[in-house]
């Protein structure tokens, strides 16, 4: 059975010499099929929301969103997604925003989308009553759509693509596109794009996995600022992803190189270039897949090593290591907003 692993963070502020981190407590409080290759996670109060991708070859299964009562340690509702392959989650105004990418087709010289995707807005109080949907068509050549990540700034929903270098912006209050399928925000100059997003409320950053580049976007219009930053250490693809903003610093992992990199962000568009440079602050384990921050600790999720490494944000020295089951392939880590609790999705446990 696929699991959600919950780990207490009571030792996060302790002296690292005290001893190893506590064992991870694994919660398998769900029926078979409630979880299926889970990736994205989000806390909405004491409810943990889990997006299951339904990954399978050659045919993907049905995506679903599962709601867990944290205190009761059980699933309270399971809702199938309107499209396959839900990859991203966000919480806004008491509702859950789900980005379902659709299924890729890798048979040609360039990847394309074989099936459409879109955004669903789910009311957690009535998850089975259906969701409001925002479709994103794949276009005649399958090179459009593919929503993969979402962040919210005010009433603006930013949606990145997993197929091309473009971003869509949707006004959640007015329920209209600011930059829709006919007029997406285009960043970079390549044919491919796989963007992950982060925001601190003032800035929106997009990290393109396929180009190892950082792009800064206007938090209202989505328009790119007048530069981008190379996040890699070499000309080869190193796989930049999982952006996290701490103050004026942006942290990302390079999953193919096993590195954590840092960029000092400018305050506004006028100061964006030149001079932005990425620096390596930590060498990680195998396949770092996600980053999260709690207090003065940086948490690095290793899908290859099946563990979570904890680094001191001041020195980047390792202070803890949470070991997960062999072969579990941990994917994403999120923290409860008000309690010493985190959840980790195990993709193929």
Rosetta silent file (secondary structure, phi, psi, omega in degrees, C-alpha in Angstrom):
SEQUENCE: XXXXXXXXXXXXXXXXXXXXXXXXXXXXXXXXXXXXXXXXXXXXXXXXXXXXXXXXXXXXXXXXXXXXXXXXXXXXXXXXXXXXXXXXXXXXXXXXXXXXXXXXXXXXXXXXXXXXXXXXXXXXXXXXXXXXXXXXXXXXXXXXXXXXXXXXXXXXXXXXXXXXXXXXXXXXXXXXXXXXXXXXXXXXXXXXXXXXXXXXXXXXXXXXXXXXXXXXXXXXXXXXXXXXXXXXXXXXXXXXXXXXXXXXXXXXXXXXXXXXXXXXXXXXXXXXXXXXXXXXXXXXXXXXXXXXXXXXXXXXXXXXXXXXXXXXXXXXXXXXXXXXXXXXXXXXXXXXXXXXXXXXXXXXX
SCORE:     score description
SCORE:     0.000 S_00000001
   1 L     0.000  136.517  175.410    0.000    0.000    0.000 S_00000001
   2 L   -70.903  144.473 -168.665    1.254    3.478   -0.799 S_00000001
   3 L  -122.678  162.513  163.195    1.827    5.488    2.342 S_00000001
   4 E  -112.541  125.928  179.165    1.949    8.928    3.813 S_00000001
   5 E   -99.535  127.823  177.917    4.835    9.269    6.232 S_00000001
   6 E  -112.435  128.751 -179.956    4.388   11.665    9.137 S_00000001
   7 E  -127.353  135.646  176.120    7.422   12.723   11.136 S_00000001
   8 E   -76.190  148.022 -176.025    7.605   14.798   14.283 S_00000001
   9 L  -113.514   30.616 -175.639   10.031   17.704   14.230 S_00000001
  10 L   -63.380  -26.766 -177.779   10.680   17.973   17.948 S_00000001
  11 L   -89.066    1.448 -173.771   14.450   17.656   17.437 S_00000001
  12 L   -59.839  -33.888 -177.507   14.660   20.409   14.823 S_00000001
  13 L  -101.417    8.777 -177.259   15.859   22.956   17.356 S_00000001
  14 L   -86.286  164.424  173.862   17.982   20.580   19.453 S_00000001
  15 L   -62.076  128.125 -177.995   21.736   20.294   19.580 S_00000001
  16 H   -63.820  -15.244  179.547   22.742   18.034   16.671 S_00000001
  17 H   -79.659   -6.482 -177.218   25.085   16.146   18.979 S_00000001
  18 H   -61.462  -38.712 -179.101   22.146   14.780   20.973 S_00000001
  19 L   152.144 -174.105 -178.151   21.743   11.820   18.638 S_00000001
  20 L   -68.900  160.630  178.172   19.958   10.605   15.540 S_00000001
  21 L   -65.983  156.359  179.168   16.585   11.934   14.487 S_00000001
  22 L   -66.372  156.753  177.655   13.507   10.077   15.730 S_00000001
  23 L   -61.617  148.677  175.468   12.079    7.277   13.662 S_00000001
  24 L   -76.910  134.466  174.713    9.542    8.216   11.051 S_00000001
  25 E   -94.201  120.232 -177.343    5.977    7.226   11.899 S_00000001
  26 E  -100.050  130.409 -179.620    4.245    5.856    8.834 S_00000001
  27 E  -106.691  115.637  176.709    0.497    6.170    8.496 S_00000001
  28 L  -110.183   44.784 -172.701   -1.199    3.628    6.255 S_00000001
  29 L   -88.978   55.454  179.380   -4.667    4.770    7.285 S_00000001
  30 L  -149.001  154.325  178.915   -6.263    4.437    3.893 S_00000001
  31 L   -79.224  155.740  175.408   -7.998    1.784    1.872 S_00000001
  32 L   -53.987  130.223 -179.126   -6.325    0.242   -1.192 S_00000001
  33 L    98.224  -17.372  176.712   -6.722    2.685   -4.045 S_00000001
  34 L   -63.478  -36.017  176.599   -7.039    5.798   -1.888 S_00000001
  35 L  -121.640  140.686 -179.466   -3.429    6.589   -2.817 S_00000001
  36 L  -150.377   97.238 -175.220   -1.753    5.726   -6.107 S_00000001
  37 L    53.023   63.979 -178.904    1.751    7.132   -6.690 S_00000001
  38 E   -72.020  146.672  175.865    1.126   10.281   -4.606 S_00000001
  39 E  -128.731  -76.923 -171.936    3.179   13.390   -5.231 S_00000001
  40 E   -73.486  144.499  179.511    1.777   16.793   -4.260 S_00000001
  41 E  -133.892  152.484  172.808    0.717   17.543   -0.681 S_00000001
  42 E  -156.413  141.598  172.387   -0.912   20.488    1.074 S_00000001
  43 E   -95.964  134.711  170.484   -2.195   21.182    4.568 S_00000001
  44 E  -124.389   91.801 -170.317   -5.535   22.944    4.988 S_00000001
  45 L    62.981 -128.015  178.850   -5.734   23.338    8.748 S_00000001
  46 L   -94.156   15.072  173.983   -5.697   19.822   10.192 S_00000001
  47 E  -102.954  127.310  174.677   -6.656   18.286    6.868 S_00000001
  48 E   -97.690  126.072 -179.870   -3.869   16.858    4.731 S_00000001
  49 E  -104.981  130.512 -176.006   -4.623   16.913    1.002 S_00000001
  50 E  -126.455  128.379  175.837   -2.815   14.374   -1.206 S_00000001
  51 E  -100.666  121.276  177.832   -2.769   14.271   -5.006 S_00000001
  52 E  -101.584  129.299 -173.809   -2.242   10.788   -6.484 S_00000001
  53 L   -78.941  -24.386 -175.446   -0.970   10.704  -10.062 S_00000001
  54 L    69.349   27.566 -176.207   -2.193    7.211  -10.966 S_00000001
  55 L   -59.369  136.581  173.881    1.106    6.598  -12.743 S_00000001
  56 L  -165.380  156.544  174.917    1.341    3.395  -14.785 S_00000001
  57 L  -123.690  140.144    1.324    2.817    2.262  -18.083 S_00000001
  58 L   -83.941  -13.777 -174.652    1.737    2.237  -20.798 S_00000001
  59 L  -110.954  125.887  178.062   -1.631    3.592  -19.652 S_00000001
  60 L   -73.061  150.768  176.262   -2.005    5.967  -16.732 S_00000001
  61 L   -86.982 -165.564 -179.435   -4.759    5.414  -14.229 S_00000001
  62 L   -84.177  134.003  173.524   -7.227    7.893  -12.800 S_00000001
  63 L   -74.667  155.585  178.125   -5.927   10.790  -10.757 S_00000001
  64 E  -153.288  156.239  174.944   -7.450   11.428   -7.367 S_00000001
  65 E  -117.535  125.641 -178.269   -7.317   13.788   -4.429 S_00000001
  66 E  -111.633  135.683  178.861   -7.495   12.259   -0.941 S_00000001
  67 E  -107.457  124.656 -179.782   -8.408   14.203    2.199 S_00000001
  68 E  -113.082  133.491  168.985   -6.918   12.983    5.500 S_00000001
  69 E   -82.031  113.523 -174.170   -7.991   13.953    8.990 S_00000001
  70 L   -63.769  -43.905 -177.115   -4.628   14.385   10.708 S_00000001
  71 L   -69.280  -36.921 -179.707   -5.890   13.805   14.259 S_00000001
  72 L   -84.974  -11.693 -178.802   -7.961   10.751   13.333 S_00000001
  73 L    53.075   48.846  177.984   -5.228    9.409   11.008 S_00000001
  74 E  -150.613  155.743  175.342   -7.729    8.352    8.396 S_00000001
  75 E   -77.007  132.379  179.809   -8.943    9.292    4.955 S_00000001
  76 E  -103.816  -21.930  179.560  -12.257   11.155    5.048 S_00000001
  77 E  -161.375  146.896  174.569  -12.880   11.574    1.310 S_00000001
  78 E  -130.819  125.285 -177.472  -11.426   10.558   -2.040 S_00000001
  79 E  -123.542  123.743  174.700  -12.289   12.542   -5.167 S_00000001
  80 E   -68.142  144.523  178.619  -11.293   11.557   -8.706 S_00000001
  81 L   -85.348  155.215 -178.475   -9.786   14.394  -10.732 S_00000001
  82 L   -68.848  -27.657  179.371  -11.348   15.622  -13.955 S_00000001
  83 L  -126.676  164.398 -179.230   -8.063   15.069  -15.801 S_00000001
  84 L   -79.453  159.173  168.418   -5.210   12.600  -15.396 S_00000001
  85 L    65.093   59.907  174.392   -1.907   13.111  -13.604 S_00000001
  86 E   -67.348  122.167 -173.150   -2.521   15.709  -10.841 S_00000001
  87 E  -114.026  -26.424 -173.526    0.894   17.236  -10.163 S_00000001
  88 E  -131.009  147.276  177.128    0.360   20.448   -8.219 S_00000001
  89 E  -133.152  146.098  169.727   -1.659   21.648   -5.220 S_00000001
  90 E  -146.682  159.224  178.596   -2.287   25.028   -3.651 S_00000001
  91 E  -119.295  132.627 -179.976   -4.669   26.305   -0.982 S_00000001
  92 E  -150.473  126.530  174.140   -6.585   29.571   -1.361 S_00000001
  93 L    53.755   41.128  176.824   -9.542   31.028    0.519 S_00000001
  94 L    77.564    7.447  179.560  -10.369   27.693    2.157 S_00000001
  95 E  -121.949  161.088 -178.206  -10.346   25.782   -1.114 S_00000001
  96 E  -106.786  128.540  177.319   -7.902   23.419   -2.773 S_00000001
  97 E  -102.687  124.940 -175.705   -6.535   24.162   -6.246 S_00000001
  98 E  -116.663  124.073  175.641   -5.459   21.066   -8.176 S_00000001
  99 E  -101.804  111.379  177.162   -3.282   21.219  -11.299 S_00000001
 100 E  -104.161  121.578 -171.011   -3.702   18.078  -13.423 S_00000001
 101 L   -75.929  -35.167 -165.352   -1.151   17.933  -16.218 S_00000001
 102 L    92.168 -177.038 -174.280   -2.580   15.247  -18.447 S_00000001
 103 L  -107.038  138.675 -179.467   -0.494   12.484  -20.016 S_00000001
 104 E   -84.356  155.961  171.345    2.629   13.024  -22.115 S_00000001
 105 E  -122.917  113.961 -177.541    3.450   11.513  -25.506 S_00000001
 106 L  -103.658   19.183 -174.050    7.197   10.970  -25.993 S_00000001
 107 L   -77.894  -21.184 -176.854    6.983    9.199  -29.346 S_00000001
 108 L   -97.163 -172.320  179.596    8.056   12.178  -31.490 S_00000001
 109 L   -69.140  -29.364  173.810   11.161   14.329  -31.701 S_00000001
 110 L  -123.267  142.841  175.200    9.628   16.664  -29.114 S_00000001
 111 L   -61.559  152.785  173.175    7.310   15.659  -26.270 S_00000001
 112 E  -143.975  170.119  177.254    3.693   16.666  -26.601 S_00000001
 113 E   -87.990  125.989  176.899    0.540   16.308  -24.555 S_00000001
 114 L   -85.218  -29.942  179.391   -1.510   13.227  -25.420 S_00000001
 115 L  -133.692  153.570 -178.182   -4.431   14.223  -23.184 S_00000001
 116 L   -76.013  168.981  175.755   -5.614   17.601  -21.877 S_00000001
 117 E  -138.564 -170.915  179.759   -5.322   18.920  -18.354 S_00000001
 118 E   173.921 -174.055 -179.004   -6.645   21.750  -16.254 S_00000001
 119 E  -111.629  135.989  173.329   -7.248   23.284  -12.847 S_00000001
 120 E  -117.992  140.003  176.866   -9.907   22.170  -10.377 S_00000001
 121 E  -112.742  111.280 -170.097  -11.099   24.216   -7.409 S_00000001
 122 E  -110.023  132.728  173.025  -12.352   21.849   -4.705 S_00000001
 123 E   -87.175  112.223 -176.490  -14.327   22.734   -1.588 S_00000001
 124 H   -64.958  -20.663  177.682  -12.891   20.445    1.139 S_00000001
 125 H   -73.211  -24.087 -179.829  -16.143   20.660    3.103 S_00000001
 126 H  -139.475   60.380 -172.936  -17.981   19.048    0.183 S_00000001
 127 H   -64.332  -24.811 -177.055  -15.284   17.318   -1.895 S_00000001
 128 H   -88.284   -1.207 -178.179  -17.676   14.856   -3.500 S_00000001
 129 H   -84.806    5.443 -179.603  -20.014   17.574   -4.776 S_00000001
 130 L    94.330  159.432 -176.419  -17.787   18.271   -7.756 S_00000001
 131 L  -121.551  153.724  170.239  -15.232   20.966   -8.424 S_00000001
 132 E   -75.584  134.011 -173.350  -15.152   24.109  -10.513 S_00000001
 133 E  -116.054  145.118  175.613  -12.909   23.391  -13.479 S_00000001
 134 E  -125.583   96.320 -175.696  -10.622   25.569  -15.591 S_00000001
 135 E   -73.816  150.304  173.691   -9.611   23.570  -18.697 S_00000001
 136 E  -129.081  106.670 -175.222   -6.338   24.090  -20.547 S_00000001
 137 L   -70.931  150.841 -178.229   -6.458   22.722  -24.076 S_00000001
 138 L   -84.819   -8.729  179.877   -3.402   21.017  -25.567 S_00000001
 139 L    78.823  170.370 -175.182   -3.764   22.760  -28.940 S_00000001
 140 L   -66.340  -25.359 -178.398   -3.641   21.197  -32.420 S_00000001
 141 L  -107.609    6.714  179.554   -0.038   20.001  -32.044 S_00000001
 142 L    71.230   18.858 -176.108   -0.188   18.956  -28.384 S_00000001
 143 L  -108.062   19.997  177.553    2.276   21.676  -27.417 S_00000001
 144 L  -126.565  178.306  179.229   -0.024   23.688  -25.144 S_00000001
 145 L    71.462 -138.058  178.893   -1.691   23.134  -21.793 S_00000001
 146 L    65.086   45.589 -179.589    0.025   20.685  -19.468 S_00000001
 147 E   -61.579  131.561 -173.626   -0.434   22.595  -16.167 S_00000001
 148 E  -125.131  -25.149 -179.449    2.111   21.269  -13.691 S_00000001
 149 E  -147.779  153.585 -178.304    2.459   23.728  -10.790 S_00000001
 150 E  -141.760  142.244  167.153    0.401   26.504   -9.190 S_00000001
 151 E  -138.757  156.531 -178.892    0.929   29.364   -6.742 S_00000001
 152 E  -120.241  132.119  172.911   -1.458   32.100   -5.626 S_00000001
 153 E  -124.967  110.121 -173.691   -0.613   35.779   -5.080 S_00000001
 154 L    62.771 -121.341  175.448   -3.635   37.700   -3.835 S_00000001
 155 L  -101.585    8.583 -178.628   -6.384   36.690   -6.256 S_00000001
 156 E   -93.841  125.102  174.917   -3.934   35.806   -9.024 S_00000001
 157 E  -101.444  118.826  177.483   -3.416   32.123   -9.809 S_00000001
 158 E   -97.745  131.013 -174.945   -0.121   31.421  -11.597 S_00000001
 159 E  -127.290  117.711  176.778   -0.030   28.184  -13.606 S_00000001
 160 E   -93.761  159.779 -178.984    3.171   26.786  -15.107 S_00000001
 161 E  -103.725  147.156  174.432    3.337   24.314  -17.976 S_00000001
 162 L   -98.339    8.885 -176.346    5.066   20.957  -18.035 S_00000001
 163 L  -126.041  -26.308 -174.596    5.403   20.943  -21.820 S_00000001
 164 L  -148.482  158.832 -178.188    6.425   24.438  -22.989 S_00000001
 165 L   -77.668   75.269 -179.792    7.996   27.645  -21.620 S_00000001
 166 E  -147.462  156.112  178.758    4.779   29.430  -20.766 S_00000001
 167 E  -132.179  139.324  172.957    2.771   30.578  -17.769 S_00000001
 168 E  -108.514  148.717  179.373   -0.949   31.277  -17.482 S_00000001
 169 E  -127.476  128.978 -176.042   -2.446   33.758  -15.025 S_00000001
 170 E  -125.062  135.382  176.973   -6.053   33.492  -13.803 S_00000001
 171 E   -87.814  108.344 -176.180   -8.051   35.978  -11.718 S_00000001
 172 L   -70.836  -29.951 -179.211   -9.753   33.863   -9.047 S_00000001
 173 L   -73.198  -44.585 -177.416  -12.014   36.676   -7.840 S_00000001
 174 L   -90.882  -12.579  179.793  -13.382   37.621  -11.261 S_00000001
 175 L    59.228   47.727  177.694  -13.039   34.085  -12.678 S_00000001
 176 E  -138.388  156.825  175.064  -11.396   35.296  -15.884 S_00000001
 177 E   -74.500  134.779  166.298   -8.056   34.796  -17.573 S_00000001
 178 E   -88.748  -45.557  171.483   -5.453   37.538  -17.180 S_00000001
 179 E  -134.965   98.370 -172.536   -3.108   35.634  -19.504 S_00000001
 180 L   -97.984 -167.224 -177.550   -5.007   32.676  -20.921 S_00000001
 181 L   -58.483  -29.875  179.715   -4.404   29.936  -23.498 S_00000001
 182 L   -83.592  -11.567 -175.817   -4.602   32.413  -26.382 S_00000001
 183 L  -147.735   57.939 -177.299   -2.143   34.827  -24.750 S_00000001
 184 L   -72.348  158.471  169.871    0.196   32.983  -22.366 S_00000001
 185 E   -75.854  123.886 -179.554    3.247   34.532  -20.761 S_00000001
 186 E  -106.472  129.687  177.812    6.237   33.161  -22.686 S_00000001
 187 L  -121.540  153.666  178.542    9.631   32.971  -20.993 S_00000001
 188 L    67.544 -175.167 -177.039   12.982   31.879  -22.416 S_00000001
 189 L  -132.347   18.846 -179.361   13.595   30.976  -26.033 S_00000001
 190 L   -96.168  177.172  178.396   13.494   27.169  -26.094 S_00000001
 191 L   -88.916  -23.906 -175.960   10.914   24.689  -27.326 S_00000001
 192 L  -111.877  153.429  174.340   10.525   22.868  -24.007 S_00000001
 193 L  -154.543  138.558  174.137    9.577   24.038  -20.554 S_00000001
 194 L  -140.484   91.829 -168.229    8.944   22.351  -17.216 S_00000001
 195 E   -99.907  133.880  168.808    8.331   25.098  -14.713 S_00000001
 196 E  -113.111  147.891 -168.776    8.055   24.990  -10.937 S_00000001
 197 E  -119.717  153.711  170.618    6.864   28.066   -9.063 S_00000001
 198 E  -152.504  155.802  177.095    7.384   29.826   -5.754 S_00000001
 199 E  -150.228  150.529  171.015    6.345   33.172   -4.313 S_00000001
 200 L  -111.133   13.534 -178.176    6.874   35.250   -1.215 S_00000001
 201 L    92.460  -21.710  177.322    3.874   37.453   -2.002 S_00000001
 202 L  -106.101  -33.569 -176.534    6.041   40.127   -3.640 S_00000001
 203 L  -130.555  148.538  171.236    7.790   38.120   -6.317 S_00000001
 204 E  -114.953  127.545  176.869    6.970   35.064   -8.365 S_00000001
 205 E  -111.975  142.805  174.490    9.879   32.882   -9.401 S_00000001
 206 E  -122.979  127.722  177.396    9.788   30.215  -12.071 S_00000001
 207 E  -111.139  120.823 -176.982   12.495   27.563  -12.284 S_00000001
 208 E   -96.067  111.218 -178.852   12.698   25.766  -15.624 S_00000001
 209 L   -60.421  -39.001 -173.690   13.922   22.191  -15.212 S_00000001
 210 L   -76.839  -10.491  179.399   14.663   21.785  -18.923 S_00000001
 211 L  -126.795   -3.330 -176.596   16.956   24.813  -19.085 S_00000001
 212 L    53.746   43.925 -177.390   18.301   25.082  -15.514 S_00000001
 213 E  -128.980  148.560  174.478   17.212   28.709  -15.469 S_00000001
 214 E  -101.712  132.817  173.983   15.452   31.047  -13.075 S_00000001
 215 E  -122.811  136.439  177.552   12.915   33.548  -14.396 S_00000001
 216 E  -102.145  133.122 -174.862   11.401   36.334  -12.286 S_00000001
 217 E  -119.460  146.898  172.585    7.788   37.278  -13.001 S_00000001
 218 L   -63.943  132.718 -172.808    5.652   40.283  -12.179 S_00000001
 219 L   -75.376   -5.698  177.656    3.327   39.242   -9.349 S_00000001
 220 L  -108.381  -50.810 -175.292    0.278   40.866  -10.988 S_00000001
 221 L   -93.904  -22.771 -174.700    0.640   40.419  -14.745 S_00000001
 222 L    85.833   -4.567 -178.403    3.043   37.484  -14.876 S_00000001
 223 L   -61.867  134.738  178.004    5.306   39.338  -17.302 S_00000001
 224 E   -65.766  141.500  169.443    8.940   38.192  -17.034 S_00000001
 225 E   -68.690  171.437 -165.913   11.447   40.644  -15.652 S_00000001
 226 E   -82.517   31.434  174.652   14.230   41.581  -18.030 S_00000001
 227 E  -166.601  168.172  171.041   16.612   38.738  -17.272 S_00000001
 228 E  -137.936  164.465 -173.365   17.016   35.138  -16.266 S_00000001
 229 E  -122.851  131.643  174.296   19.654   33.355  -14.204 S_00000001
 230 E   -74.841  120.175 -177.377   21.619   30.218  -15.039 S_00000001
 231 L   -93.966   -9.860 -173.737   21.204   27.910  -12.044 S_00000001
 232 L   -86.579  167.737  174.211   23.548   25.157  -13.199 S_00000001
 233 L  -100.592  -18.019 -176.868   27.214   24.483  -12.591 S_00000001
 234 L  -137.777  167.500  178.431   27.874   22.924  -16.007 S_00000001
 235 L   -68.931  -17.540 -179.395   26.524   23.156  -19.576 S_00000001
 236 L   -75.884  155.882  176.903   24.814   19.784  -19.133 S_00000001
 237 L   -64.667  125.483 -179.020   21.236   19.513  -17.905 S_00000001
 238 L  -114.880   -9.546  171.008   21.328   19.321  -14.109 S_00000001
 239 L    80.168   63.405  178.982   17.605   19.494  -13.343 S_00000001
 240 E   -74.639  134.299 -176.787   16.778   22.666  -11.399 S_00000001
 241 E  -164.752  179.139  172.223   13.576   22.373   -9.391 S_00000001
 242 E    57.131   53.757 -179.557   11.822   22.802   -6.011 S_00000001
 243 E   -67.696  139.747  176.016   12.306   26.562   -5.493 S_00000001
 244 E  -136.533  131.057  179.442   12.007   27.892   -1.929 S_00000001
 245 E  -103.001  128.539  175.688   12.269   31.573   -0.954 S_00000001
 246 E  -128.615  106.801 -174.370   13.767   32.525    2.423 S_00000001
 247 L    62.815 -122.120  176.819   13.971   36.285    2.879 S_00000001
 248 L  -101.521   12.567  179.785   15.790   37.541   -0.208 S_00000001
 249 E  -107.150  137.862  172.875   17.397   34.184   -0.954 S_00000001
 250 E  -109.022  131.748  175.719   16.096   31.576   -3.372 S_00000001
 251 E  -114.003  140.149  174.477   17.115   27.937   -2.916 S_00000001
 252 E  -138.419  160.882  168.601   16.759   25.207   -5.541 S_00000001
 253 E  -104.151  151.998  166.187   17.980   21.659   -5.977 S_00000001
 254 E  -108.437  103.040 -167.946   19.736   20.278   -9.039 S_00000001
 255 L   -73.109  -25.062  177.871   18.395   16.743   -8.974 S_00000001
 256 L   -83.861  -25.627 -178.886   20.820   15.301  -11.533 S_00000001
 257 L   -96.308  -17.250 -178.770   23.879   16.943   -9.979 S_00000001
 258 L    70.154   49.626 -177.009   22.938   16.441   -6.318 S_00000001
 259 E  -134.224  152.167  164.507   23.344   20.076   -5.287 S_00000001
 260 E  -108.055  128.435 -178.403   21.517   22.826   -3.434 S_00000001
 261 E  -118.041  153.349 -178.234   22.064   26.233   -5.075 S_00000001
 262 E  -129.272  141.541  174.805   21.279   29.729   -3.809 S_00000001
 263 E  -131.107  133.459  173.520   20.502   33.012   -5.586 S_00000001
 264 E   -82.938  118.225 -174.614   20.097   36.411   -3.913 S_00000001
 265 L   -81.761  144.115  174.633   16.876   37.835   -5.364 S_00000001
 266 L   -75.058  159.025 -178.477   16.520   41.488   -6.400 S_00000001
 267 L   -75.095  -33.348 -178.966   13.918   43.649   -4.709 S_00000001
 268 L  -153.036  177.697 -174.159   12.238   44.750   -7.930 S_00000001
 269 H   -63.507  -31.564 -177.558   12.459   44.573  -11.714 S_00000001
 270 H   -65.780  -26.903 -178.580   14.735   47.605  -11.962 S_00000001
 271 H  -100.223   12.016 -168.301   17.444   45.793   -9.984 S_00000001
 272 L   -67.944  -37.772 -175.185   17.009   42.429  -11.691 S_00000001
 273 L  -143.159  158.065   -6.843   20.124   42.406  -13.895 S_00000001
 274 L   -86.054 -171.309  170.023   23.004   42.166  -14.212 S_00000001
 275 L   104.232   -8.931  177.663   24.862   40.488  -11.403 S_00000001
 276 L   -75.357  127.926 -179.907   22.601   37.650  -10.283 S_00000001
 277 L  -136.453  144.230  174.504   24.639   34.505   -9.801 S_00000001
 278 E   -91.927  143.422  176.541   23.848   31.081   -8.378 S_00000001
 279 E  -130.820  147.953  177.296   26.178   29.526   -5.828 S_00000001
 280 E   -82.159  128.429  178.531   26.380   26.015   -4.438 S_00000001
 281 E  -112.711  -15.866  179.938   25.676   25.847   -0.709 S_00000001
 282 E  -158.605  142.415  169.392   25.393   22.076   -0.197 S_00000001
 283 E   -97.309  128.966 -171.616   26.203   18.785   -1.869 S_00000001
 284 L  -106.822 -172.562  174.192   23.299   16.414   -1.364 S_00000001
 285 L   -83.889 -155.705 -173.000   22.520   12.729   -1.646 S_00000001
 286 L   -82.684  126.283  175.853   21.042   10.871   -4.592 S_00000001
 287 L    54.893   65.423  171.543   18.204   12.550   -6.532 S_00000001
 288 E   -64.023  127.606 -170.387   17.200   15.482   -4.334 S_00000001
 289 E  -117.102  -20.761 -177.702   13.571   16.003   -5.281 S_00000001
 290 E  -154.029  154.634  175.172   12.132   18.626   -2.940 S_00000001
 291 E  -126.552  145.757  173.090   13.098   21.395   -0.539 S_00000001
 292 E  -148.029  153.490 -178.270   11.235   22.753    2.468 S_00000001
 293 E  -125.134  136.417  173.849   12.091   25.260    5.182 S_00000001
 294 E  -141.475  120.350 -177.745   11.051   25.324    8.832 S_00000001
 295 L    54.932 -121.910 -177.389   12.536   27.887   11.214 S_00000001
 296 L  -106.826   31.578 -179.090   16.303   27.817   10.638 S_00000001
 297 E  -124.614  141.112  175.310   16.410   24.411    8.968 S_00000001
 298 E  -111.049  125.133 -176.014   16.437   23.409    5.300 S_00000001
 299 E  -105.800  124.293 -178.110   14.963   19.971    4.544 S_00000001
 300 E  -112.530  117.279 -179.695   16.192   18.106    1.452 S_00000001
 301 E   -90.095  121.000 -179.535   14.068   15.172    0.255 S_00000001
 302 E  -104.672  110.970  178.573   16.150   12.495   -1.486 S_00000001
 303 L   -72.689  -29.848 -179.299   14.154   10.228   -3.781 S_00000001
 304 L   -80.655  -40.556 -178.827   17.188    8.077   -4.539 S_00000001
 305 L   -89.046   -7.515  178.886   18.541    7.670   -1.007 S_00000001
 306 L    57.012   51.446  176.619   15.071    7.447    0.581 S_00000001
 307 E  -153.718  172.152  174.897   15.771    9.974    3.297 S_00000001
 308 E  -123.541  115.663  179.003   15.325   13.582    4.353 S_00000001
 309 E   -92.864  135.303 -179.073   18.506   15.479    5.154 S_00000001
 310 E  -110.212  125.028 -178.134   18.215   18.467    7.491 S_00000001
 311 E  -114.822  144.251  172.083   20.671   21.350    7.036 S_00000001
 312 E   -73.648  124.899 -176.345   21.371   24.346    9.250 S_00000001
 313 L   -67.902  -21.506  179.938   20.400   27.406    7.179 S_00000001
 314 L   -80.573  -38.008 -174.393   23.218   29.485    8.654 S_00000001
 315 L  -115.582  -18.582 -174.360   26.064   27.052    7.984 S_00000001
 316 L    64.280   20.462  171.580   24.485   24.392    5.711 S_00000001
 317 L   -77.023  143.617  175.315   25.973   21.741    7.951 S_00000001
 318 E   -70.487  134.149 -179.380   23.869   18.557    8.253 S_00000001
 319 E  -121.259  -19.229  179.098   22.141   18.364   11.626 S_00000001
 320 E  -152.963  160.605  175.258   19.619   15.525   11.192 S_00000001
 321 E  -144.912  118.431  176.546   18.729   12.669    8.876 S_00000001
 322 E   -99.295  115.387 -176.166   15.267   11.080    8.671 S_00000001
 323 E   -92.776  127.812  179.536   15.543    7.636    7.083 S_00000001
 324 L  -104.658  167.287 -175.560   12.538    6.382    5.099 S_00000001
 325 L   -60.747  146.820  177.162   11.802    2.807    3.973 S_00000001
 326 L   -57.064  135.457  176.535   13.968    1.329    1.193 S_00000001
 327 L    75.174    7.801 -175.662   12.496    1.886   -2.250 S_00000001
 328 L   -76.894  -21.999  177.577    9.805    4.277   -1.018 S_00000001
 329 L    54.594   64.198  178.894   10.920    7.099   -3.363 S_00000001
 330 E   -60.849  141.872 -169.336    9.879   10.083   -1.206 S_00000001
 331 E  -116.489  -55.175 -175.646    8.592   12.900   -3.366 S_00000001
 332 E  -137.150  148.832  179.544    7.363   15.973   -1.526 S_00000001
 333 E  -124.460  130.550  173.897    7.512   17.334    2.024 S_00000001
 334 E  -132.425  151.527  179.346    5.070   19.816    3.563 S_00000001
 335 E  -105.620  142.936  170.069    4.777   21.214    7.071 S_00000001
 336 L   -63.417  137.731 -175.309    1.633   21.695    9.110 S_00000001
 337 L   -66.550  -22.402 -175.000    1.131   25.479    9.436 S_00000001
 338 L  -134.370    5.438 -177.174    0.775   25.461   13.220 S_00000001
 339 L  -132.882  155.698  178.986    2.019   22.162   14.618 S_00000001
 340 L   -76.990   70.557 -173.552    5.377   20.326   14.746 S_00000001
 341 E  -146.203  140.334  174.975    4.294   17.921   12.038 S_00000001
 342 E  -133.398  159.192  175.252    5.280   17.215    8.457 S_00000001
 343 E  -126.843  142.518  179.695    4.006   14.882    5.774 S_00000001
 344 E  -127.626  128.284  174.877    6.030   13.157    3.078 S_00000001
 345 E   -85.467  133.075  177.532    4.572   11.468    0.020 S_00000001
 346 E  -108.086  110.528 -165.726    6.198    8.126   -0.847 S_00000001
 347 L   -66.797  -38.341 -176.494    5.742    7.665   -4.563 S_00000001
 348 L  -136.650   40.311  178.981    6.144    3.904   -4.881 S_00000001
 349 L   -67.390    0.000    0.000    6.129    2.522   -1.364 S_00000001
